[in-house]
Amino acid sequence: MDILFLVIVVFLIVLATIDLVVGVSNDAVNFLSSAVGAKVAKYRTILFVAAIGIFTGAALSNGMIDVARHGIMLPEHLSFYDVICVFLAVMVTDVVLLDIFNTLGMPTSTTVSMVFELLGGALAIAVIKLFSGATSSNGILLSLGDLINTEKAFSVIIGIFLSVAIAFVLGNIVQWIARIVFTFTYRVNGKTTNSEGETDGLISSSLKIGIFGGIAITSIIWFLLINGLKGSSIMTSDVKEAINDNTWLILGGGFTLFTIIMTILSAFKIPVLKFVVLLGTFALAMAFAGNDLVNFIGVPLTGLDAYSDYISNTTGDATSFKMTSLMNSAQTPTIYLIIAGIVMVIALMFSKKAQNVTKTSVDLSRQDEGDEMFGSIGAARVLARTTQKTAASITNHIPKSIVTWIDSRFNSNAAVLPQGAAFDQIRASVNLVLAGLLIAIGTSMKLPLSTTYVTFMVAMGTSLADRAWSRESAVFRITGVLSVIGGWFITAGAALILCFLVTNALFFGSFVAMMIAIITVIILLFRSNINYQKNNTQNKTDELFSKIIHCDDKTECWELLCKHVRSITKENLQLVAEKYEALTNAFFYEDYRTIKRTTIQTESQRKEIKRQRRKQIIALRHIDPILSVEKGTWYFLIINSLAQMVYCLKRMGEPCKEHVGNNFSPVPNIYIDEFLIFRNEIVNIINRAVSIENIEQIRDEAAKLQSNLSDYRKNIIHDIHTKHVNIESMTVFLNLVQESQELLSALRHTMRGEKKFEEQ
């Protein structure tokens, strides 16, 4: 029996390693997005700075894991078997949930997921105890308050709402003030602009940036003292007391010193803001590792402590041995912290999922228009309209001269951004400094603010203040923010419910259920990784689009756009050929699952074409206006014809799915054999059309085949009226033939558009 418990504890430790990798992938967005979005340095350099911060934070952390030990559940009334069920359920739920969110590219909070998993597991055990009439050592019936630390759970929930609202509002206000001061032209010639829009002198420019840098550096240092080092071994009670007693002296002295230093550096045109952003990245990474490490290794190490206590003092009954020892605080051995730090650094350096999650946060706060990751939902559309009307109403009551002056300070067209940057270094600095300040203030006030929530919502607030959400992109950005926020709350609910159910299954299913859970999580992680690798193949068309957006040479933009259109057309024609062949085969051979899968894929392709249309319309703005007008007509012919081909597949698929799903009579073999000849020719023509060579010849062949299909369709109609054929099956078959004709017609239009679009 004991050996099985050892296997479970070892598995918990293995899951802790996986959780470190998955957790770092998810939380990397907290400290990477600002530096990556502003392109302050090469990606590897930013990773190196963050890696140093992570390792330092992990090594200096004292490893207090009280949240896992007795922060949510109260283990003095729980047996060793009870806590093992809870810990295994927590780790299984945590790894699976976080991996799902990472794969979807959605940031979520490891703190909240762990707390709600512990709450769900503890609640499951509490319900079991209460229904079984469990008593304390004094013979008194246990209550819910004896088993669960409800106060801690409620404080976390309150912290969620506070952090989301406060971070967004303050991010908006602070960034608005910063932009009024600096505008978007602060980097031109190393100088800033004054209230009249004129270039400031060297002293004035240096002083502005110096004061901003002084505030930023002082805030970051204070954040490191209060938050980054709060759990470290060097932060003794005497040091904490000294910091608390001299807070204003430290802040005032630091501000004065750093303002002088930053002003001097700015006068010599040394990039002060780059230093601020990199230091902020280091600080947030350090605080993340020092404080959130418990989220990843707290539960497994508590399980190890529980097992050690059980083995040392047990009488052999795991269901009666109480975990009173877990009520005491424990410190993690330094070697564990160093190993955890190394694992986190390796995960950060090599995780593709970390880049994916960071991309979500950066894309939602991007200054310019581009490839929007999200569509639009009703709530986002209502919010966008309401906000626009409110803003217009407020603007009408402000003197026009003031509105004009403010608009001049927010002229993003004058921004000078590095190649590929999503926003400038002013905003990146505000993101990091404000996030650090809010987290530090929350820590000092004992408020359980989530690092993920604060950093993400500050970034959203600053991007809104910078007018990065234009009328063309606002609804997509709002949808993205609502999706991410919704994902956070779904995480909390899903973590609680899923862990509650898993804990019950483990408790009543004993070792059989535990082994099934272990095998299940291994399979899920393996499949998730394979699926992610398939979906994460780098699409060169997206890289081309990014080059077009950031290209200043209109001739080069045109060449890149031609490549992009050609690539999208080729990809969609190949998909149409594959789906058309799969759909017709599935209909004739009554393969319902393939028909259903193909119709779902067709709908996804339709949405993708719609997204590509929007991207390429944006790209058309970057070429010569006269050329854009001339080629725009042919571009729309291409993209609309591709969309029409997909609609043909959709109109084929729905009747076929209904027919086969209802198990109606199949099409007679004689008609199948006749049609397959046409079908194979159509697939061959579409595949040949992928190449833009011999366009006229292929169009002529398609027209001839279209005419032959028309004659064949008339023969089918004649047979329906004169022969004893099944009306249901022949009606669907007739629709298949008609849509095949339309498919060829749309293909001919696509090829004509391609030819005209490419002509010089």
XYZ file of N, CA and C in Angstrom, residues 186-344:
477
model
N 8.555 61.770 -29.413
C 9.602 62.024 -28.422
C 10.959 61.495 -28.851
N 10.999 60.552 -29.787
C 12.273 59.949 -30.173
C 12.909 60.632 -31.377
N 12.179 61.551 -32.012
C 12.736 62.233 -33.175
C 13.910 63.111 -32.739
N 15.083 62.863 -33.300
C 16.305 63.609 -32.975
C 16.646 63.551 -31.487
N 16.105 62.543 -30.781
C 16.396 62.404 -29.358
C 15.729 63.452 -28.507
N 14.713 64.159 -29.047
C 14.081 65.248 -28.307
C 12.575 65.036 -28.201
N 11.945 65.848 -27.326
C 10.504 65.799 -27.152
C 9.886 67.043 -27.767
N 8.537 67.138 -27.701
C 7.848 68.329 -28.203
C 7.115 69.015 -27.063
N 6.941 70.339 -27.197
C 6.267 71.093 -26.138
C 4.774 71.206 -26.422
N 4.072 72.012 -25.611
C 2.621 72.132 -25.731
C 2.192 72.781 -27.033
N 3.105 73.482 -27.701
C 2.779 74.126 -28.977
C 3.096 73.228 -30.163
N 3.591 72.016 -29.878
C 3.953 71.101 -30.945
C 5.328 71.348 -31.508
N 6.102 72.245 -30.872
C 7.446 72.552 -31.340
C 8.458 71.676 -30.604
N 9.605 71.467 -31.256
C 10.631 70.628 -30.646
C 11.246 71.317 -29.434
N 11.337 70.579 -28.315
C 11.952 71.126 -27.108
C 13.456 71.251 -27.293
N 14.061 72.085 -26.459
C 15.507 72.180 -26.440
C 16.117 70.957 -25.783
N 17.437 70.841 -25.854
C 18.131 69.677 -25.314
C 17.884 69.527 -23.823
N 17.977 70.636 -23.073
C 17.808 70.572 -21.618
C 16.380 70.166 -21.267
N 15.402 70.799 -21.928
C 13.996 70.499 -21.652
C 13.664 69.048 -21.991
N 14.160 68.573 -23.143
C 13.911 67.190 -23.553
C 14.524 66.214 -22.560
N 15.778 66.477 -22.194
C 16.485 65.586 -21.272
C 15.814 65.564 -19.911
N 15.326 66.730 -19.469
C 14.684 66.811 -18.160
C 13.367 66.036 -18.151
N 12.604 66.152 -19.238
C 11.346 65.405 -19.330
C 11.591 63.902 -19.215
N 12.503 63.426 -20.053
C 12.792 61.994 -20.049
C 13.467 61.595 -18.739
N 14.289 62.490 -18.180
C 14.956 62.213 -16.911
C 13.970 62.036 -15.775
N 12.979 62.935 -15.694
C 11.958 62.828 -14.640
C 11.136 61.550 -14.822
N 10.758 61.291 -16.078
C 9.999 60.066 -16.358
C 10.821 58.830 -15.978
N 12.109 58.839 -16.375
C 12.985 57.721 -16.030
C 13.183 57.598 -14.535
N 13.289 58.745 -13.829
C 13.454 58.726 -12.377
C 12.264 58.099 -11.685
N 11.062 58.498 -12.115
C 9.842 57.902 -11.545
C 9.802 56.403 -11.826
N 10.133 56.040 -13.068
C 10.065 54.633 -13.474
C 11.055 53.770 -12.695
N 12.321 54.200 -12.648
C 13.346 53.403 -11.972
C 13.049 53.299 -10.477
N 12.636 54.416 -9.860
C 12.302 54.394 -8.435
C 11.152 53.429 -8.165
N 10.143 53.463 -9.022
C 8.997 52.566 -8.860
C 9.418 51.108 -8.987
N 10.284 50.837 -9.957
C 10.727 49.457 -10.172
C 11.566 48.967 -8.994
N 12.462 49.829 -8.486
C 13.282 49.440 -7.332
C 12.393 49.167 -6.126
N 11.396 50.044 -5.913
C 10.484 49.828 -4.787
C 9.710 48.528 -4.969
N 9.303 48.263 -6.206
C 8.598 47.018 -6.502
C 9.474 45.805 -6.173
N 10.766 45.896 -6.508
C 11.689 44.805 -6.192
C 11.815 44.609 -4.688
N 11.915 45.723 -3.955
C 12.069 45.635 -2.501
C 10.818 45.062 -1.839
N 9.661 45.557 -2.266
C 8.415 45.170 -1.612
C 7.927 43.802 -2.071
N 8.010 43.547 -3.378
C 7.393 42.346 -3.924
C 8.400 41.292 -4.360
N 9.396 41.715 -5.118
C 10.336 40.745 -5.668
C 11.145 40.020 -4.618
N 11.468 40.735 -3.522
C 12.313 40.133 -2.487
C 11.554 39.825 -1.205
N 10.214 39.964 -1.234
C 9.459 39.838 0.015
C 9.599 38.446 0.636
N 9.762 37.430 -0.212
C 9.861 36.086 0.344
C 11.274 35.552 0.374
N 12.269 36.408 0.093
C 13.647 35.933 0.025
C 14.253 35.812 1.413
N 15.325 35.049 1.483
C 15.989 34.827 2.768
C 16.686 36.077 3.278
N 17.038 37.018 2.373
C 17.728 38.234 2.825
C 16.750 39.278 3.356
N 15.437 39.070 3.098
C 14.434 40.022 3.574
C 14.004 39.620 4.982
N 14.862 39.940 5.956
C 14.561 39.618 7.352
C 13.545 40.606 7.910
N 13.051 40.318 9.101
C 12.071 41.211 9.732
C 12.670 42.582 10.004
N 13.981 42.632 10.336
C 14.634 43.924 10.587
C 14.704 44.758 9.308
N 15.040 44.095 8.197
C 15.119 44.805 6.917
C 13.738 45.315 6.508
N 12.721 44.470 6.679
C 11.354 44.892 6.355
C 10.939 46.098 7.186
N 11.268 46.056 8.478
C 10.901 47.158 9.371
C 11.609 48.443 8.961
N 12.900 48.309 8.587
C 13.661 49.487 8.162
C 13.068 50.096 6.894
N 12.651 49.238 5.961
C 12.036 49.729 4.721
C 10.714 50.426 5.015
N 9.904 49.818 5.872
C 8.602 50.410 6.211
C 8.752 51.748 6.926
N 9.752 51.852 7.821
C 9.948 53.090 8.585
C 10.511 54.214 7.721
N 11.213 53.857 6.649
C 11.881 54.876 5.826
C 11.377 54.875 4.380
N 10.114 54.495 4.201
C 9.558 54.378 2.848
C 9.688 55.667 2.055
N 9.216 56.779 2.625
C 9.234 58.045 1.893
C 10.648 58.562 1.669
N 11.545 58.288 2.613
C 12.943 58.689 2.437
C 13.574 57.916 1.283
N 13.288 56.607 1.232
C 13.821 55.769 0.148
C 13.264 56.227 -1.199
N 11.950 56.475 -1.236
C 11.327 56.895 -2.488
C 11.823 58.264 -2.936
N 11.886 59.217 -1.993
C 12.340 60.568 -2.340
C 13.788 60.591 -2.773
N 14.646 59.898 -2.013
C 16.063 59.844 -2.368
C 16.290 59.142 -3.685
N 15.564 58.028 -3.885
C 15.699 57.285 -5.136
C 15.250 58.100 -6.328
N 14.124 58.801 -6.173
C 13.615 59.627 -7.270
C 14.610 60.724 -7.642
N 15.157 61.405 -6.639
C 16.117 62.490 -6.902
C 17.365 61.957 -7.597
N 17.910 60.878 -7.050
C 19.144 60.302 -7.593
C 18.946 59.816 -9.028
N 17.893 59.041 -9.244
C 17.683 58.450 -10.563
C 17.255 59.489 -11.595
N 16.560 60.530 -11.166
C 16.198 61.602 -12.098
C 17.444 62.305 -12.616
N 18.386 62.583 -11.710
C 19.643 63.230 -12.115
C 20.406 62.341 -13.092
N 20.512 61.054 -12.749
C 21.261 60.116 -13.598
C 20.595 59.987 -14.972
N 19.275 59.807 -14.987
C 18.554 59.631 -16.252
C 18.612 60.894 -17.120
N 18.573 62.063 -16.477
C 18.656 63.323 -17.229
C 20.008 63.449 -17.914
N 21.072 63.120 -17.187
C 22.427 63.187 -17.759
C 22.567 62.195 -18.916
N 22.073 60.975 -18.705
C 22.158 59.960 -19.760
C 21.368 60.385 -20.995
N 20.182 60.957 -20.773
C 19.353 61.406 -21.894
C 20.025 62.530 -22.665
N 20.736 63.421 -21.936
C 21.433 64.533 -22.589
C 22.498 64.023 -23.554
N 23.084 62.857 -23.225
C 24.092 62.250 -24.101
C 23.461 61.262 -25.091
N 22.116 61.344 -25.211
C 21.347 60.532 -26.167
C 21.508 59.029 -25.943
N 21.705 58.659 -24.687
C 21.726 57.241 -24.317
C 20.274 56.795 -24.131
N 19.870 55.657 -24.710
C 18.458 55.229 -24.667
C 17.991 54.866 -23.258
N 17.523 55.862 -22.534
C 17.077 55.674 -21.154
C 15.891 54.714 -21.077
N 14.944 54.884 -21.989
C 13.715 54.096 -21.914
C 13.967 52.610 -22.161
N 14.957 52.292 -22.988
C 15.305 50.885 -23.188
C 15.751 50.259 -21.874
N 16.567 51.012 -21.139
C 17.039 50.529 -19.845
C 15.868 50.345 -18.882
N 14.927 51.304 -18.893
C 13.753 51.227 -18.017
C 12.935 49.973 -18.327
N 12.697 49.716 -19.614
C 11.882 48.570 -20.013
C 12.569 47.256 -19.650
N 13.869 47.159 -19.900
C 14.592 45.928 -19.579
C 14.662 45.702 -18.073
N 14.865 46.779 -17.303
C 14.889 46.647 -15.844
C 13.512 46.238 -15.326
N 12.458 46.813 -15.910
C 11.102 46.428 -15.525
C 10.811 44.977 -15.851
N 11.325 44.515 -16.989
C 11.173 43.108 -17.364
C 11.852 42.207 -16.347
N 13.071 42.584 -15.954
C 13.808 41.823 -14.942
C 13.033 41.782 -13.625
N 12.497 42.931 -13.203
C 11.804 43.022 -11.916
C 10.548 42.156 -11.892
N 9.744 42.245 -12.966
C 8.519 41.447 -13.008
C 8.834 39.955 -13.077
N 9.866 39.590 -13.839
C 10.254 38.181 -13.936
C 10.728 37.662 -12.585
N 11.477 38.487 -11.874
C 11.987 38.095 -10.558
C 10.838 37.916 -9.566
N 9.906 38.871 -9.563
C 8.763 38.783 -8.654
C 7.893 37.574 -8.991
N 7.736 37.324 -10.292
C 6.948 36.168 -10.725
C 7.538 34.871 -10.182
N 8.850 34.709 -10.367
C 9.493 33.475 -9.916
C 9.466 33.361 -8.395
N 9.707 34.477 -7.706
C 9.758 34.435 -6.250
C 8.421 34.176 -5.603
N 7.361 34.708 -6.196
C 6.049 34.629 -5.556
C 5.151 33.541 -6.131
N 5.264 33.289 -7.438
C 4.366 32.324 -8.070
C 4.948 30.917 -8.113
N 6.165 30.764 -7.615
C 6.776 29.432 -7.616
C 5.920 28.448 -6.826
N 5.285 28.958 -5.759
C 4.423 28.105 -4.944
C 3.279 27.527 -5.770
N 2.847 28.244 -6.808
C 1.742 27.758 -7.637
C 2.106 26.463 -8.354
N 3.399 26.304 -8.637
C 3.839 25.159 -9.427
C 4.359 24.006 -8.571
N 5.111 24.314 -7.512
C 5.737 23.243 -6.729
C 5.169 23.128 -5.324
N 4.280 24.045 -4.936
C 3.741 24.028 -3.578
C 3.003 22.754 -3.246
N 2.081 22.354 -4.123
C 1.271 21.164 -3.865
C 2.113 19.886 -3.868
N 2.964 19.643 -4.878
C 3.780 18.422 -4.854
C 4.715 18.339 -3.645
N 5.348 19.467 -3.282
C 6.263 19.428 -2.140
C 5.504 19.254 -0.830
N 4.296 19.794 -0.746
C 3.462 19.545 0.430
C 3.074 18.074 0.489
N 2.793 17.493 -0.677
C 2.513 16.060 -0.730
C 3.701 15.238 -0.277
N 4.913 15.673 -0.657
C 6.127 14.977 -0.226
C 6.297 15.073 1.287
N 6.047 16.274 1.858
C 6.124 16.439 3.314
C 5.098 15.559 4.019
N 3.890 15.500 3.456
C 2.835 14.680 4.055
C 3.223 13.203 4.035
N 3.813 12.764 2.919
C 4.243 11.364 2.812
C 5.353 11.052 3.813
N 6.305 11.976 3.946
C 7.404 11.774 4.904
C 6.868 11.669 6.321
N 5.901 12.536 6.667
C 5.299 12.503 7.999
C 4.538 11.199 8.212
N 3.843 10.757 7.169
C 3.058 9.522 7.255
C 3.964 8.303 7.448
N 5.039 8.233 6.676
C 5.956 7.091 6.767
C 6.656 7.057 8.127
N 6.989 8.237 8.641
C 7.744 8.314 9.901
C 6.887 7.986 11.117
N 5.592 8.283 11.056
C 4.762 8.173 12.262
C 3.536 7.287 12.106
N 3.393 6.637 10.977
C 2.153 5.914 10.715
C 2.042 4.604 11.482
N 0.795 4.219 11.657
C 0.497 2.898 12.216
C 0.000 1.979 11.106
N 0.045 2.514 9.865
C -0.344 1.703 8.722
C -1.688 2.041 8.130
N -2.446 2.933 8.778
C -3.769 3.293 8.273
C -3.752 4.715 7.728
N -3.737 4.853 6.402
C -3.658 6.175 5.772
C -4.939 6.971 5.946
N -6.060 6.289 6.213
C -7.340 6.996 6.337
C -7.571 7.566 7.731
N -6.734 7.212 8.679
C -6.927 7.717 10.045
C -5.780 8.606 10.518
N -4.645 8.574 9.810
C -3.488 9.377 10.230
C -3.719 10.837 9.854
N -3.835 11.712 10.862
C -4.159 13.118 10.634
C -2.922 13.920 10.227
N -3.146 14.921 9.362
C -2.072 15.746 8.817
C -1.891 17.038 9.622
N -1.803 16.890 10.929
C -1.613 18.054 11.801
C -0.314 18.784 11.486
N 0.687 18.050 11.013
C 2.002 18.649 10.736
C 1.926 19.715 9.646
N 0.934 19.617 8.756
C 0.820 20.589 7.664
C 0.301 21.943 8.131
N -0.141 22.025 9.388
C -0.564 23.320 9.921
C 0.640 24.213 10.195
N 1.837 23.619 10.256
C 3.057 24.396 10.481
C 3.607 24.899 9.153
N 4.242 26.063 9.188
C 4.884 26.594 7.988
C 6.139 25.792 7.681
N 6.494 25.729 6.416
C 7.685 24.974 6.008
C 8.493 25.787 5.020
N 9.793 25.562 5.034
C 10.679 26.217 4.081
C 11.255 25.166 3.141
N 11.230 25.504 1.851
C 11.725 24.574 0.845
C 13.247 24.591 0.807
N 13.904 23.434 0.772
C 15.366 23.396 0.654
C 15.847 24.173 -0.569
N 16.981 24.856 -0.421
C 17.507 25.714 -1.488
C 17.733 24.956 -2.790
N 18.168 23.707 -2.697
C 18.463 22.937 -3.902
C 17.211 22.763 -4.759
N 16.045 22.598 -4.100
C 14.792 22.487 -4.845
C 14.497 23.774 -5.608
N 14.766 24.897 -4.948
C 14.498 26.197 -5.566
C 15.406 26.427 -6.770
N 16.676 26.051 -6.624
C 17.628 26.220 -7.730
C 17.222 25.350 -8.918
N 16.855 24.091 -8.634
C 16.411 23.192 -9.705
C 15.169 23.756 -10.392
N 14.223 24.248 -9.577
C 13.005 24.843 -10.140
C 13.343 26.045 -11.009
N 14.298 26.868 -10.557
C 14.721 28.029 -11.333
C 15.315 27.633 -12.669
N 16.139 26.584 -12.671
C 16.754 26.104 -13.913
C 15.684 25.602 -14.887
N 14.730 24.827 -14.359
C 13.645 24.312 -15.204
C 12.840 25.457 -15.816
N 12.555 26.481 -15.011
C 11.776 27.625 -15.500
C 12.528 28.388 -16.586
